[in-house]
Short mmCIF file of C-alpha atoms in Angstrom, two decimals:
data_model
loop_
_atom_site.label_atom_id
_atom_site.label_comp_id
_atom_site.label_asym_id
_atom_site.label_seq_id
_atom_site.Cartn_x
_atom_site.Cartn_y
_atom_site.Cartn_z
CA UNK A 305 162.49 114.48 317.97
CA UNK A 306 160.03 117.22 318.04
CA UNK A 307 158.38 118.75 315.03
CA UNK A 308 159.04 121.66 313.76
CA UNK A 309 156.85 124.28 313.52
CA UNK A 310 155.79 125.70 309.87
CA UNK A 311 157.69 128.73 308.35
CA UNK A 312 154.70 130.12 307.05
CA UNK A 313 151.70 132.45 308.78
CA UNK A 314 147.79 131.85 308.01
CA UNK A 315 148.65 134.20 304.85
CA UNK A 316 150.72 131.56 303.58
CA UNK A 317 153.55 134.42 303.51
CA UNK A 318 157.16 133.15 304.98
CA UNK A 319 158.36 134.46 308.01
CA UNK A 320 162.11 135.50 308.54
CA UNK A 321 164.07 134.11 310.62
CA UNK A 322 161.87 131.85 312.67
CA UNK A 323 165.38 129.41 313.18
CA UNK A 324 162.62 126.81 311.22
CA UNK A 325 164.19 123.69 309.75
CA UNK A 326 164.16 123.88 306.48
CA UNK A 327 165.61 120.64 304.24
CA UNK A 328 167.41 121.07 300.66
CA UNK A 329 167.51 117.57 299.38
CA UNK A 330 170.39 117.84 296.37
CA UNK A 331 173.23 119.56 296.74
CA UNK A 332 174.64 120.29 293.04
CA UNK A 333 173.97 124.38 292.33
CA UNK A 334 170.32 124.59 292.94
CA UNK A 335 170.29 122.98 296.37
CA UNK A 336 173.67 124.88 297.33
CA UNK A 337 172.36 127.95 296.04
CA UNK A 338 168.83 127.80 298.41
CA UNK A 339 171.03 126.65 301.24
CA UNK A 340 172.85 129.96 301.30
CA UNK A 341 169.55 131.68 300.76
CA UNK A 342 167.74 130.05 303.52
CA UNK A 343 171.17 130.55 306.20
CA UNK A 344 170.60 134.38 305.05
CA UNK A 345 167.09 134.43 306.11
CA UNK A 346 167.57 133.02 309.54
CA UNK A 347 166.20 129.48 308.98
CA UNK A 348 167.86 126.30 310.13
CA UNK A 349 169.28 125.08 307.31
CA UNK A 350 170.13 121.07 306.98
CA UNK A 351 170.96 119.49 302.78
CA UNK A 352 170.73 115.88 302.24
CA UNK A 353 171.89 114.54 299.23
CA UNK A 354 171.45 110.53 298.11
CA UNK A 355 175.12 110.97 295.98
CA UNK A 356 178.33 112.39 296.43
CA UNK A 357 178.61 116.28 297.06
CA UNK A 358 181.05 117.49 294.43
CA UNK A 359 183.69 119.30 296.36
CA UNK A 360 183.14 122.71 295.16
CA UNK A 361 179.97 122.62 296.88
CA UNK A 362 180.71 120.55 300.46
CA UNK A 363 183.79 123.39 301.02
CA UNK A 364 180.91 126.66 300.46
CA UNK A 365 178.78 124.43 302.96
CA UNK A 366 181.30 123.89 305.14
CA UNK A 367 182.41 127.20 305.32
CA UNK A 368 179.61 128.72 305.81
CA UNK A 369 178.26 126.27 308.48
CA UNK A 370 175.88 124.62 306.99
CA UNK A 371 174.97 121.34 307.93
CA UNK A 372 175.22 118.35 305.36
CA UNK A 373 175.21 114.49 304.59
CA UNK A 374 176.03 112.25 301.41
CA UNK A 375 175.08 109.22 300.13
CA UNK A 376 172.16 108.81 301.77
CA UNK A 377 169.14 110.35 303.76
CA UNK A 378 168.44 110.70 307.37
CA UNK A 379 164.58 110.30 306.69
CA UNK A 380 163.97 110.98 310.58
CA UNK A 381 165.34 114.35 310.34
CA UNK A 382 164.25 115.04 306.80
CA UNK A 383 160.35 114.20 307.79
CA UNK A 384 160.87 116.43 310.54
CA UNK A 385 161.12 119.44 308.20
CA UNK A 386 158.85 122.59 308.27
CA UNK A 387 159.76 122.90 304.28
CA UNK A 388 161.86 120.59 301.97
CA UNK A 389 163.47 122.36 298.53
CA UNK A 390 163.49 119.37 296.08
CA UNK A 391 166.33 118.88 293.33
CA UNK A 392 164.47 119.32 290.41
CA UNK A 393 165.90 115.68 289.39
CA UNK A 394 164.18 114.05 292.03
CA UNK A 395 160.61 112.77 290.88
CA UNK A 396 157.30 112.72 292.62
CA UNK A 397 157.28 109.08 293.07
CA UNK A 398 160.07 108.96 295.11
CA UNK A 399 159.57 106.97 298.40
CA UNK A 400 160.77 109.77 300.50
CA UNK A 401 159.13 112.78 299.20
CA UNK A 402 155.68 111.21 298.90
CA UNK A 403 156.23 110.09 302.64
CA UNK A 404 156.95 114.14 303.00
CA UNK A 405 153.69 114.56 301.22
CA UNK A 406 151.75 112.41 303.36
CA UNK A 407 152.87 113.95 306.41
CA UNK A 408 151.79 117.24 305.20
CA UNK A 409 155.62 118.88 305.03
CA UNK A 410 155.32 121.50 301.94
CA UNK A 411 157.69 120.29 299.27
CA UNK A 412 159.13 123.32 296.98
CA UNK A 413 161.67 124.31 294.31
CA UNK A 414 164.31 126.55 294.35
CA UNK A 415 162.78 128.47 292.17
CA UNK A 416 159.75 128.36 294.48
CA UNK A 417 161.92 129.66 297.33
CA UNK A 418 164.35 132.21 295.91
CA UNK A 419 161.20 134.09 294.32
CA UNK A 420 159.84 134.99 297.85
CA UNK A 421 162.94 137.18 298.45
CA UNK A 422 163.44 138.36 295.00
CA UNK A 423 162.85 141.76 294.39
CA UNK A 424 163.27 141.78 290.71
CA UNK A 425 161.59 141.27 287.77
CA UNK A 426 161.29 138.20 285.91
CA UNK A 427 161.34 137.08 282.75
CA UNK A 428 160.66 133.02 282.85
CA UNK A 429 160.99 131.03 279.35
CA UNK A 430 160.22 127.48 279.11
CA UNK A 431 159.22 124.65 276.48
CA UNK A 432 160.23 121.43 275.42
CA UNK A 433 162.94 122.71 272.97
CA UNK A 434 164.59 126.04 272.39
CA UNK A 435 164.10 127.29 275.60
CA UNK A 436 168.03 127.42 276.51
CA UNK A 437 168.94 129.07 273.13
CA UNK A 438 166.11 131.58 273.87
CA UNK A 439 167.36 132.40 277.12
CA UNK A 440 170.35 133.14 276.68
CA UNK A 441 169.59 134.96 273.40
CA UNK A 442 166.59 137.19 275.44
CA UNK A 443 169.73 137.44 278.00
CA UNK A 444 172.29 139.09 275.31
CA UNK A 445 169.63 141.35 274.14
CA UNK A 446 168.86 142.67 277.54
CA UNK A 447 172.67 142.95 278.88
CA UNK A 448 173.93 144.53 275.15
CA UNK A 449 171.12 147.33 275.86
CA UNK A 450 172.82 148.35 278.97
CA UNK A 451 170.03 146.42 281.47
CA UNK A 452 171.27 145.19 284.88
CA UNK A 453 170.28 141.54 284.30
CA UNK A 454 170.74 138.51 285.60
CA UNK A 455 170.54 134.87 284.24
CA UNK A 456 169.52 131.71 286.08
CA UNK A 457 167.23 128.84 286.30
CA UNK A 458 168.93 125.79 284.38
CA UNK A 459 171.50 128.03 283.28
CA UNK A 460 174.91 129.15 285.69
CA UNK A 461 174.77 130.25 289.01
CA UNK A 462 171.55 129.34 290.81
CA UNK A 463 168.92 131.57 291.00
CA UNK A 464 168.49 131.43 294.87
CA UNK A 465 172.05 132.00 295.13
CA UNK A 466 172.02 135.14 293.16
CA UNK A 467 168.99 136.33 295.14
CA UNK A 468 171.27 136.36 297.96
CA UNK A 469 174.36 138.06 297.01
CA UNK A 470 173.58 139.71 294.03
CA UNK A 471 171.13 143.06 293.01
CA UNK A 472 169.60 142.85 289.39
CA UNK A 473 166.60 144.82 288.66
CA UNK A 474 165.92 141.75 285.86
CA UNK A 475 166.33 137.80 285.60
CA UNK A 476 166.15 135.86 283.00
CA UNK A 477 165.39 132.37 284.06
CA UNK A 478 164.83 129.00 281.97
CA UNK A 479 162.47 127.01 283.56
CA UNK A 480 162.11 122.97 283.25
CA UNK A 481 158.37 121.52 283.82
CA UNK A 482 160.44 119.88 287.08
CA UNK A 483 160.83 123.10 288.54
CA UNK A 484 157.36 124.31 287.73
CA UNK A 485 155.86 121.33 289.20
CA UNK A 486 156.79 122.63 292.68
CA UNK A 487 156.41 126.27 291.74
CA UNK A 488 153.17 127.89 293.53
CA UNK A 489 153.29 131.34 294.52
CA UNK A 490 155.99 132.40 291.96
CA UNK A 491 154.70 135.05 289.21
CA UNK A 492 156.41 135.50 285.98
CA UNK A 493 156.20 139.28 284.90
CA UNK A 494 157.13 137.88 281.08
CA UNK A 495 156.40 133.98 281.18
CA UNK A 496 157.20 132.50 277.24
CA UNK A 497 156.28 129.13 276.72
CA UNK A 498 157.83 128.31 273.01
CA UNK A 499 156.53 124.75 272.51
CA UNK A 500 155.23 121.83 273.52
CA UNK A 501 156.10 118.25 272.33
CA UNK A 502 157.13 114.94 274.20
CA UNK A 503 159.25 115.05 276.78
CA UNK A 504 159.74 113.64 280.09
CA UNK A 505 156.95 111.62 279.50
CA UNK A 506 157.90 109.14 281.91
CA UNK A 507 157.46 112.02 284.82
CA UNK A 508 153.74 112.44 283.86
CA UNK A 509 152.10 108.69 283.52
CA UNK A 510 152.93 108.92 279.87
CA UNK A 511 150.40 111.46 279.18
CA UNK A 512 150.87 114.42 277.11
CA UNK A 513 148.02 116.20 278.78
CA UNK A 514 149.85 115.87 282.26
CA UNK A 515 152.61 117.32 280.76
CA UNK A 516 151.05 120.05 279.14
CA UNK A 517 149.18 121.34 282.41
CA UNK A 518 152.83 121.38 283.85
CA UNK A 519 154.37 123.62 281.25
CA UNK A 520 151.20 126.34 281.60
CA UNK A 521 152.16 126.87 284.99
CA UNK A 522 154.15 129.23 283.86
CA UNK A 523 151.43 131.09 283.69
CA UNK A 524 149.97 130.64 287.13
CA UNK A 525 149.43 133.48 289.61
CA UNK A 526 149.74 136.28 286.36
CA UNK A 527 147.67 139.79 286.64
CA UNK A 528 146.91 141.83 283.91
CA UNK A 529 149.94 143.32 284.23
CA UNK A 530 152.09 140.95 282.89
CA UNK A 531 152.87 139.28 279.34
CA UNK A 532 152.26 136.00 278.10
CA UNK A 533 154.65 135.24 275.18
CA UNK A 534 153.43 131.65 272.98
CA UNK A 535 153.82 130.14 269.55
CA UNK A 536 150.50 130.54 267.82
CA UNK A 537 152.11 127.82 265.23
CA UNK A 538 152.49 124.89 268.01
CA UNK A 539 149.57 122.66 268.16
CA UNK A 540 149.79 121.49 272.04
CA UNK A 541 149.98 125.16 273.39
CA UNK A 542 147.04 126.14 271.21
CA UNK A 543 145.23 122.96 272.18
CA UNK A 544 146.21 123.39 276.38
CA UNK A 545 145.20 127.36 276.06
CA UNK A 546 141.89 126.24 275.63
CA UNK A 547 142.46 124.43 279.30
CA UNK A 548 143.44 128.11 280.88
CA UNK A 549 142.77 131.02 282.20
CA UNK A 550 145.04 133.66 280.50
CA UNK A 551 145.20 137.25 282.57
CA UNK A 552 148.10 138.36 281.16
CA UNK A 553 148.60 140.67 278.13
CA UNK A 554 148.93 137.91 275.21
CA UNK A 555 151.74 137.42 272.22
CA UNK A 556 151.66 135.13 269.74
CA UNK A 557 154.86 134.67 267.61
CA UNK A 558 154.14 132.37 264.07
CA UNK A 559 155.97 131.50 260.75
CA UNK A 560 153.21 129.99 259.14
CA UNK A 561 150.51 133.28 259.38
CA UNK A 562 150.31 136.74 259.61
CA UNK A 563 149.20 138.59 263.44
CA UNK A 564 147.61 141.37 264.45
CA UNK A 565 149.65 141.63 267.13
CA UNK A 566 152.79 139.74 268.34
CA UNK A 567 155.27 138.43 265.85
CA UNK A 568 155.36 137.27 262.73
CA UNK A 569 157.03 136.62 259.16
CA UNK A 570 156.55 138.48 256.01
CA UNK A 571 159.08 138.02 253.16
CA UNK A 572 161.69 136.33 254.94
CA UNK A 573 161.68 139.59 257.45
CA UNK A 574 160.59 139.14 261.38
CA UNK A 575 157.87 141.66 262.07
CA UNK A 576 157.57 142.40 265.45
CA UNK A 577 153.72 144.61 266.26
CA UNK A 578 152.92 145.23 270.09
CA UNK A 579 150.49 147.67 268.56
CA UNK A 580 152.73 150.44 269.59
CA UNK A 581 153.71 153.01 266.83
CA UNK A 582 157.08 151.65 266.71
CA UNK A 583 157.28 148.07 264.59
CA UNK A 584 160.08 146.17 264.78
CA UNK A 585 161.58 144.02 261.23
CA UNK A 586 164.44 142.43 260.42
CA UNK A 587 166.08 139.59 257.75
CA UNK A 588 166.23 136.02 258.78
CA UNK A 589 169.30 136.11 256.63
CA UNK A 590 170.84 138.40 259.47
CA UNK A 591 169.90 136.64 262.44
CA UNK A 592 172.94 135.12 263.79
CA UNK A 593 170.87 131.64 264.69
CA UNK A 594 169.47 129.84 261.41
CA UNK A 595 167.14 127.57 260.71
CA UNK A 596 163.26 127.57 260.87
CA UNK A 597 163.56 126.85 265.05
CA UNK A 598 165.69 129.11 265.41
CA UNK A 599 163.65 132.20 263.75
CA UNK A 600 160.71 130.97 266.60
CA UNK A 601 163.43 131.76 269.33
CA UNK A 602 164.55 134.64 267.55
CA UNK A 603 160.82 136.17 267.62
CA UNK A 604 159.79 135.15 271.20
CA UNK A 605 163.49 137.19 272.17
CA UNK A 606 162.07 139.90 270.09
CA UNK A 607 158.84 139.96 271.77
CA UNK A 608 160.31 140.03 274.76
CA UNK A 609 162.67 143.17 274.07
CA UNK A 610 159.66 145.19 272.53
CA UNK A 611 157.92 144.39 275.47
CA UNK A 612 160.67 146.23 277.91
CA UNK A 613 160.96 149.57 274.61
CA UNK A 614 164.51 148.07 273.76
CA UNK A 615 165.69 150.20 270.60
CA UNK A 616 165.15 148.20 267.37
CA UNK A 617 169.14 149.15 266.78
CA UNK A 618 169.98 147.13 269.77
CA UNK A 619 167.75 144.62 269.15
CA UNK A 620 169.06 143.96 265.83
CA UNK A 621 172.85 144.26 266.72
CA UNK A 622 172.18 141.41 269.44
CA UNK A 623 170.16 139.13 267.22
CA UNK A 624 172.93 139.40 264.61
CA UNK A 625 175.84 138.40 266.74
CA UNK A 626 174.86 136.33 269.58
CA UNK A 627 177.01 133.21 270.14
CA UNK A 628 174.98 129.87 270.57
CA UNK A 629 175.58 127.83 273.93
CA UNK A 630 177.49 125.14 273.69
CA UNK A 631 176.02 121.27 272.74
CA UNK A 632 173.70 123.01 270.75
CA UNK A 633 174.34 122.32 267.16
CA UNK A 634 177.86 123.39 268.04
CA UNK A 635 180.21 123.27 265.27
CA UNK A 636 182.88 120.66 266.58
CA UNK A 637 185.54 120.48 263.56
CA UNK A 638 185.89 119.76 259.83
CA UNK A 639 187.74 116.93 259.21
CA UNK A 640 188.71 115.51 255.53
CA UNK A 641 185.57 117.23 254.25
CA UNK A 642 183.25 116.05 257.24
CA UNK A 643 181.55 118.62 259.62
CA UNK A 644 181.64 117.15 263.32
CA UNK A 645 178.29 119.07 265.01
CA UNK A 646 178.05 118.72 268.69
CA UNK A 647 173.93 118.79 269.31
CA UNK A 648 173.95 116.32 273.23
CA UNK A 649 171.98 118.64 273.93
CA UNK A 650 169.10 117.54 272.86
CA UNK A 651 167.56 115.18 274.12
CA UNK A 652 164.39 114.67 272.64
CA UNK A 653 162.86 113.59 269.31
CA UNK A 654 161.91 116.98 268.48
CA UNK A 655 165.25 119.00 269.20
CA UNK A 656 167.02 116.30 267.19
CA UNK A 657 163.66 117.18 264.40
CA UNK A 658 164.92 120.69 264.37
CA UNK A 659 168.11 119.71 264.07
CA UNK A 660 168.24 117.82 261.23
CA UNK A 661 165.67 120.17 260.01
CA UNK A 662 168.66 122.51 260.01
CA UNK A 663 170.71 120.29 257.45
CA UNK A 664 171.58 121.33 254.00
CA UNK A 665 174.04 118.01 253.58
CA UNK A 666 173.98 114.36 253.80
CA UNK A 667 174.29 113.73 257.44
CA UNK A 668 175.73 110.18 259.55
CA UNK A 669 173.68 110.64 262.47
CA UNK A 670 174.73 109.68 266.13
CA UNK A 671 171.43 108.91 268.14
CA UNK A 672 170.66 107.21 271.58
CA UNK A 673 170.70 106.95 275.22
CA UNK A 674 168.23 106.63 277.77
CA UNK A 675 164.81 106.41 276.02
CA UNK A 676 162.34 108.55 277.79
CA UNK A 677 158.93 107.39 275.61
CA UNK A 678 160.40 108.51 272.61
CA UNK A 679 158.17 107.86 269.24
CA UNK A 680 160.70 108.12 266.72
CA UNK A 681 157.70 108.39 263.84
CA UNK A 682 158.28 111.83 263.51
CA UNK A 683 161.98 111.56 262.11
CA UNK A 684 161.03 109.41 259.65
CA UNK A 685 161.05 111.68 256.53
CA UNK A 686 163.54 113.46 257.30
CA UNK A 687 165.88 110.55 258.66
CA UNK A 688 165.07 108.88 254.83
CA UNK A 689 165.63 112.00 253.12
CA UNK A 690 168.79 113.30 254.78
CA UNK A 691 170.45 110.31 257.11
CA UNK A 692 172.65 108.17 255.24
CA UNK A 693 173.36 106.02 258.11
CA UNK A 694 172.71 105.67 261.97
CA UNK A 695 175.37 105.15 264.54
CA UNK A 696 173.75 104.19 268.06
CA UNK A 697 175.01 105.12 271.17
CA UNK A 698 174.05 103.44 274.07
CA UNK A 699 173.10 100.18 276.10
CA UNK A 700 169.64 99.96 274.29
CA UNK A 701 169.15 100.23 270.86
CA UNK A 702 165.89 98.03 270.15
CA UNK A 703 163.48 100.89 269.24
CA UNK A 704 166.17 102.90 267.01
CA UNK A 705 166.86 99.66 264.97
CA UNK A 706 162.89 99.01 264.61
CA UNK A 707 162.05 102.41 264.30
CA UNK A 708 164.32 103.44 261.33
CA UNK A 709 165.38 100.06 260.01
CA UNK A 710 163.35 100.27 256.60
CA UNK A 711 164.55 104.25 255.94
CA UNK A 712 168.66 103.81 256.03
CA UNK A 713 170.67 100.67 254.90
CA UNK A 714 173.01 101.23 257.71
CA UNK A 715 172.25 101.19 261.66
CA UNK A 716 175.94 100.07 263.58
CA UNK A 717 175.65 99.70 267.61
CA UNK A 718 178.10 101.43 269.53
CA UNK A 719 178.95 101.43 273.41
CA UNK A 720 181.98 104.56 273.88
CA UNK A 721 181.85 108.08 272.53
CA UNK A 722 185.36 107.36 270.68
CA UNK A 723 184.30 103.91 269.24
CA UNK A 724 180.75 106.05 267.76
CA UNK A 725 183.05 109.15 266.49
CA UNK A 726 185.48 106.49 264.94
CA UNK A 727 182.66 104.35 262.86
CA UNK A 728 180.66 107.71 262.13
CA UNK A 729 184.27 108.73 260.48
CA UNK A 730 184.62 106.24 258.21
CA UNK A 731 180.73 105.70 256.92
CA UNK A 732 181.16 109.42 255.98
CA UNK A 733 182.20 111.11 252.63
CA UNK A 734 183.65 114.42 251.99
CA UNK A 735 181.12 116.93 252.00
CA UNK A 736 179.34 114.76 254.89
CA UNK A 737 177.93 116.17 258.19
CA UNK A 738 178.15 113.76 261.48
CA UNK A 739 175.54 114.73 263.66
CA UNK A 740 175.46 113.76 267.50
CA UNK A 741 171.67 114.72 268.12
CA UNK A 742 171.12 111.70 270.57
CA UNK A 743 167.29 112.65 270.62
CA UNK A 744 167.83 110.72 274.22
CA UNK A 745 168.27 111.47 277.66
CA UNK A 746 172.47 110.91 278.59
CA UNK A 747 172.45 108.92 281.71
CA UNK A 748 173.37 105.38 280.76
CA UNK A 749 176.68 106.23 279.43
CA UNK A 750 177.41 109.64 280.61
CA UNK A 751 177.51 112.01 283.74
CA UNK A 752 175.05 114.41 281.75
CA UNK A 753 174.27 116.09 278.19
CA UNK A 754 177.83 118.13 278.98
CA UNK A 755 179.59 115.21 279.65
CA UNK A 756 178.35 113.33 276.29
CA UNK A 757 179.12 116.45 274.38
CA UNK A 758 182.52 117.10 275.73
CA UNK A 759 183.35 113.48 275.03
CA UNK A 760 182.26 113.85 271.07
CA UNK A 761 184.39 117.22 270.91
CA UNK A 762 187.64 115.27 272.44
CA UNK A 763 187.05 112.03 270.15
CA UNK A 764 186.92 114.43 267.25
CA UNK A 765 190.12 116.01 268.22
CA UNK A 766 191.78 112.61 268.57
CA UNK A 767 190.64 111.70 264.77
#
């Protein structure tokens, strides 16, 4: 077969509508999303995917055209690519992209991809924990003041899809460390990087540092023009800052100290100082998310809004009655007494941290899954202190048992959703919370985080 020739000039800039080959390997939402984007921009357009196509997405590829296989790859074809857009899910190390590599064929993200052809501005939030609850909060702020906004990233419709049939003049987009690892041209106007604490480890050679380095390129191509939104409070951002090269106008949001400028707390009010004349304050005892995470999110959202002039009416009316997403610390029912909280969505040690953090009872809590790394020293106070006993979920339980064995008399193995919801049931008491906050990734039982939460929710109902 012959080669294709590359999409891009000596400028590195993409040129439309060369009839290139362009590969999308994935085809769940992101990989649909940039295969409509790429069709639009005159490139020939094939998507491989290693699994099943759900059907939602073959029909839009089949109806517009687009060519597609499942269940495995044509690697022929694939290496023949001028560009591949990766699946954010598939790693570095895997055979066929680091043949891709070797032969020189540019590997990208959607994110990557879509941002060549958008024409609006972008606000990009990412972190180990929060960042979903911030982006959809920083999203409800924008949309209440009457901005035309759109969301995307890990969150709804793709972003490349939306670049190609829709017309925001704004995007707010939460961005995994997977998608910024194949992100290089892309500039954030507003990049806000909340946090940084294990995660993914496995991706990165079990090395925090390589992990850090991926989160700050959020910052990467930034002018002076632009705003850099970080927790001054977070030791790992404050530690990799000293790593980078900051251009961008710089805000610091912190609980623990007062700022000069950026965010900060002052008598249980959020004080928000760009060093404009107009400051910004409101109660934590108004915001509509509590807990001490939750005020972080709640100030990086506020940074954000101050940043674009929002009124501090709006501002306030947004933070006070935004709805949470769901699987984050969702309330799930109240049964005899016990709160059922729905938190599968986090799946690290320190979003399950914040969210027993968040706990003002004695909590059963259901942990496990697919253990990414995890160093489960970091629960240990406040598993002895709050967690009255441990229900694991999931086909390895080694580490949870040695990990937590000396701080709660009871650790019980489980293997279903229903048969964990069941045993939580009965080691509870009235007055009791059971907590699913797996503080593990979902895939040994379980399509995905969704799936797992869903699953709690309906073994609840059936109590």
């Amino acid at each position: 077969m012959d080669s294709v020739k590359n999409i891009s000039d000596t400028s590195g800039q993409p040129i439309k509508g060369t009839g290139a080959l362009i590969v999308i390997l994935g085809a769940a939402e992101s990989g649909t999303g940039a295969a409509i984007l790429a069709q639009k921009q005159g490139y020939d357009v094939f998507v491989s995917d290693s699994g099943t196509i759900a059907d939602q997405y073959k029909s839009e590829l089949e109806s517009r055209g687009i060519a597609y296989e499942e269940r495995h790859h044509s690697e022929e074809k694939i290496l023949q690519a001028a560009e591949v857009i990766k699946s954010p899910g598939i790693p570095e190390k895997a055979p066929l992209v680091k043949k891709l590599k070797e032969k020189g064929v540019p590997v990208i993200s959607e994110i990557e991809f879509a941002g060549r052809y958008n024409k609006a501005k972008t606000i990009c939030i990412t972190g180990s924990n929060g960042k979903s609850t911030t982006t959809m909060l920083t999203y409800h702020i924008l949309r209440n003041a009457g901005l035309n906004v759109g969301l995307a990233g890990n969150i709804g419709k793709s972003f490349a899809r939306q670049v190609a049939e829709e017309s925001f003049d704004w995007y707010v987009l939460e961005i995994s460390s997977f998608m910024l690892d194949d992100m290089y041209r892309f500039r954030a106007d507003i990049a806000v990087l909340l946090n940084i604490t294990p995660d993914h480890l496995d991706r990165y050679d079990y090395k925090m540092e390589n992990y850090a380095d991926s989160k700050f390129r959020i910052l990467q191509n930034q002018t002076e023009e632009d705003v850099f939104i970080y927790c001054e409070d977070d030791p790992e951002t404050i530690s990799g800052l000293q790593r980078q090269h900051v251009h961008a106008k710089a805000y610091p949001f912190s609980i623990q100290k007062e700022l000069d400028r950026g965010a900060y707390l002052s008598n249980n009010e959020i004080i928000i100082n760009l060093g404009t004349d107009q400051l910004f304050n409101m109660s934590i005892t108004e915001l509509a998310l509590q807990g001490k995470h939750n005020i972080y999110n709640s100030m990086a959202s506020g940074i954000v809004a101050k940043v674009l002039e929002l009124r501090n009416e709006s501002i306030r009316e947004s933070m006070g009655n935004f709805k949470n997403i769901e699987h984050r610390l969702e309330h799930a029912g109240k049964i005899s007494g016990i709160d059922f909280i729905n938190d599968s969505k986090a799946t690290n040690i320190n979003s399950t941290w914040y969210a027993l953090e968040s706990m003002t009872t004695d909590v059963v809590l259901i942990l496990g899954g697919v253990d990414k790394g995890n160093d489960y020293s970091m629960l240990k106070d406040l598993v002895k202190n709050k967690v009255k006993a441990i229900v694991c979920l999931g086909k390895d339980t080694k580490r949870i048992h040695d990990a937590f064995e000396d701080q709660v008399d009871v650790i019980v193995n489980t293997f279903s959703m229903k048969e964990a919801v069941e045993i939580s049931y009965h080691l509870a008491a009235k007055g009791d919370t059971v907590l699913l906050s797996p503080a593990c990734a979902s895939f040994d039982l379980f399509k995905n985080y969704e799936d797992r939460g869903d699953q709690f929710k309906a073994a609840v109902r059936d109590l």
